[in-house]
Amino acid sequence: MSETFYVTTPIYYVNAKPHIGHAYTTLVADSLTRFKRQRGIDSFMLTGTDEHGINIERAAEARGVPVKQHVDSIVEEFKAAFARLGVDYDLWIRTTDPYHEASVQKLWGILKERGYIYKGHYEGWFCGSCNEFKDVDEKTDQPVCAIHEKPLDRIAEESYFFKFSAMQQRLLDLYRDHPEFVQPEVRRNEVISFVQGGLKDLSLSRVSVKWGIPVPDDPAHTIYVWFDALANYITALGWGNDHYQGFDRYWPALHLVGKDILRFHAVYWPAFLIAAGIELPRTVFVHGMLLRGGQKMGKTLGNAIQLNVLHGHFTNDMIRYFLLREVAFGQDGEVTYEALIDRVNSDLADGLGNLASRTLTMIKNYFDGVPPRPQAAGTEFDEDVRSILESAKAAFDGEFGSLNFSRALEAAWRGIARVDKYITDHHPWKLAKQDSNSDELRAVIATAYEGLRHLVLLTVPALPDATRQIWRQMGLGGEPLHINPNTTTWGEGLDISKIYAISPAFPKLNKEKIMAEIDSESTTAPEAQPPQPQTAPTSKIEPAKADSEKIAIDDFVKIDLRVATVLEAERVPKSDKLLRIIVDVGEPQSRQILAGIAEYYKPEDLVGRKIVVVANLAPRKMRGLESNGMLLAASVGESGRPVIATFAEDVPNGARLK
Ligand code: MSP
């Protein structure tokens, strides 16, 4: 059977809005899936939402809406947040999906039949936010959850129990025989000492919670939410249901989880599966927390970096790269906007972005845009650069595959630095002055181009959008996501087309300015922003609207104005007025826009320019071509001459104007 890969994220509670902590695991899972796919491995990524339990019931009550309506609306927010980040999952599971509910009941039935579930009485303390029973000193009148700092609920009711106590030795055998089951090592040791401390039987149902899956044959009881939630990893693949036939193909999984939910995944979950006689996951890989001011970012402290703020200033690739590179996966890591800007400027703008633009610019200038390949004897690729890049590739693969993303990227960036130094050492600009057709110049530029080609392929999982953009600018065909760097040979025959549109993949960010904007955003609610002062109308300019015609801010926000870069531009045949332009609006795919500016702008003057587009305009056909958006321009003078709106400073594609 060929190798397959199945990765899961935790399923997210729908009692809070998505923030960067949720985005973290999801982006990592997405990058890993891209890494495996690029290497030809049949892969499946699962994510979704955890929608049952007392806390969700309470959140809906607090909003005064029916629980289903509450969860539906938050699920949409999570889906939109992940779509905006460019996450490409294979399945979104909701624990309210009927196929999941039926399979959870089936799993319950198996454990019951095998003698692992019995009925009893539970008395103790419970945290609705952790969804966990807590061992507390019984003398305390009103104990508080140490994590959420909220009072615990007192529970005294009939309950079904899981025979956890019977699982201790089997779990310890598992950790001993399969050291890869819990990673990193420090988490494995934590779990072993917890289980060695003894396991009490676990209360597995509640009569005081209604929002959940009923116990089969005893619907007064609701199944414990973690039993329901953990089962998602198998029900999604079609275990116990026929909504999908993926269990035999993809199971066992790699589970990515935060350290706060280690015990549920590394102790409860294998215990349930062992009891049911189901194969165990391959690995539970535990990551650390993103911190702000030394504390976990999240809803509890209200200190999370907000995704909408990030999107206003940074591209998806910048966010993804930063999270993979800055925080060692498995450890806690402080995350700040300043560090993000520094990473973008040093690694992306000055690193990969600069290497790409200097290489492509030289090809444009010295070779009329046709990338040189070594031809005659004596014009070989540089052997040293080649071998350093081959070892960077091997190191990248080993580290990324072991989830050491930061070190994998360090290896790739060593390759970038090497090619950069090679160019500087061989000063092609001097060679070009001496003889623009020399073999040496050809060999130097060919080596740089070839090095760049391999480096772009290597960085695809961390920079899916920018690498595609650079690839296209290099005149290369195909989808880099589907080209395996390990089977791409150095100097192989390639079908390369001419290079003509070069735009920087990563504009340099102005730290001071962005920080000032972020600071003012966090103190100004969008509704509270005063309207911009109008400039006094002159006779040639259409007067501003009278008060009665003014629109509300709600009307304005319907218009999705985005920053874009023009990648290509050409005249529309048989039209004096229309230009066809291809723009990068910060989305996975570029867009085509038709603009009536051909009488005033030459196509070649537009390529590489930053513009503003109306991104949510319904598509329209002109001269048989579809236009997907509108370019903004001022209309000047009697003739209505268009002057394209642009920026005096660098701004990332996709940034919203508001
Ligand atoms: N619903 C449970 C998981 C059930 S999985 C069968 C849950 N949900 S959660 O929404 O509270 O958290 C989901 C994940 O987000 C956890 O892995 C948690 O560690 C992660 N994070 C939340 N805040 C985080 C940070 N500040 N940093 C990193 N990850 C964080 O728990």
CSV table of C-alpha atoms and ligand atoms in Angstrom, one decimal, residues 10-13 19 21-22 24 50 226 229-230 232-233 257-258 260-261 265 287-290 296-297, ligand 1:
chain,number,residue,atom,x,y,z
A,10,PRO,CA,-7.9,20.2,17.5
A,11,ILE,CA,-11.5,21.0,16.9
A,12,TYR,CA,-12.2,24.5,18.1
A,13,TYR,CA,-14.7,25.5,20.8
A,19,HIS,CA,-7.7,34.3,17.0
A,21,GLY,CA,-3.8,30.8,18.7
A,22,HIS,CA,-6.3,28.8,16.7
A,24,TYR,CA,-1.3,28.6,14.6
A,50,ASP,CA,-16.3,21.3,18.9
A,226,TRP,CA,-14.4,15.2,25.4
A,229,ALA,CA,-15.0,15.6,20.6
A,230,LEU,CA,-12.0,13.1,20.5
A,232,ASN,CA,-14.1,13.3,15.6
A,233,TYR,CA,-10.7,12.1,14.5
A,257,VAL,CA,-2.4,19.7,19.8
A,258,GLY,CA,-1.6,22.5,22.2
A,260,ASP,CA,-3.2,22.6,27.4
A,261,ILE,CA,-5.0,19.6,26.0
A,265,HIS,CA,-5.2,13.4,23.7
A,287,HIS,CA,3.1,22.3,20.7
A,288,GLY,CA,3.6,25.2,23.1
A,289,MET,CA,1.6,28.4,23.5
A,290,LEU,CA,1.9,31.7,21.7
A,296,LYS,CA,-0.9,32.6,26.9
A,297,MET,CA,-2.8,34.6,24.3
B,1,MSP,N1,-12.3,21.9,21.8
B,1,MSP,C1,-11.1,21.6,22.4
B,1,MSP,C2,-10.2,20.6,21.6
B,1,MSP,C3,-10.9,19.4,21.3
B,1,MSP,S1,-9.9,18.4,20.2
B,1,MSP,C4,-10.7,16.9,20.2
B,1,MSP,C5,-10.3,22.9,22.6
B,1,MSP,N2,-10.6,23.9,21.9
B,1,MSP,S2,-10.0,25.4,22.0
B,1,MSP,O1,-10.6,26.2,21.0
B,1,MSP,O2,-10.0,25.9,23.3
B,1,MSP,O3,-8.5,25.3,21.7
B,1,MSP,C6,-8.0,24.7,20.5
B,1,MSP,C7,-6.5,24.7,20.3
B,1,MSP,O4,-6.1,26.0,20.2
B,1,MSP,C8,-5.8,24.0,21.4
B,1,MSP,O5,-4.8,23.2,20.9
B,1,MSP,C9,-5.1,25.2,22.1
B,1,MSP,O6,-3.8,24.8,22.6
B,1,MSP,C10,-4.9,26.1,20.9
B,1,MSP,N3,-4.6,27.5,21.4
B,1,MSP,C11,-5.5,28.4,22.0
B,1,MSP,N4,-4.8,29.5,22.3
B,1,MSP,C12,-3.5,29.3,22.0
B,1,MSP,C13,-2.3,30.1,22.1
B,1,MSP,N5,-2.3,31.2,22.6
B,1,MSP,N6,-1.2,29.5,21.5
B,1,MSP,C14,-1.1,28.3,20.9
B,1,MSP,N7,-2.2,27.6,20.8
B,1,MSP,C15,-3.4,28.0,21.4
B,1,MSP,O7,-9.4,22.9,23.5
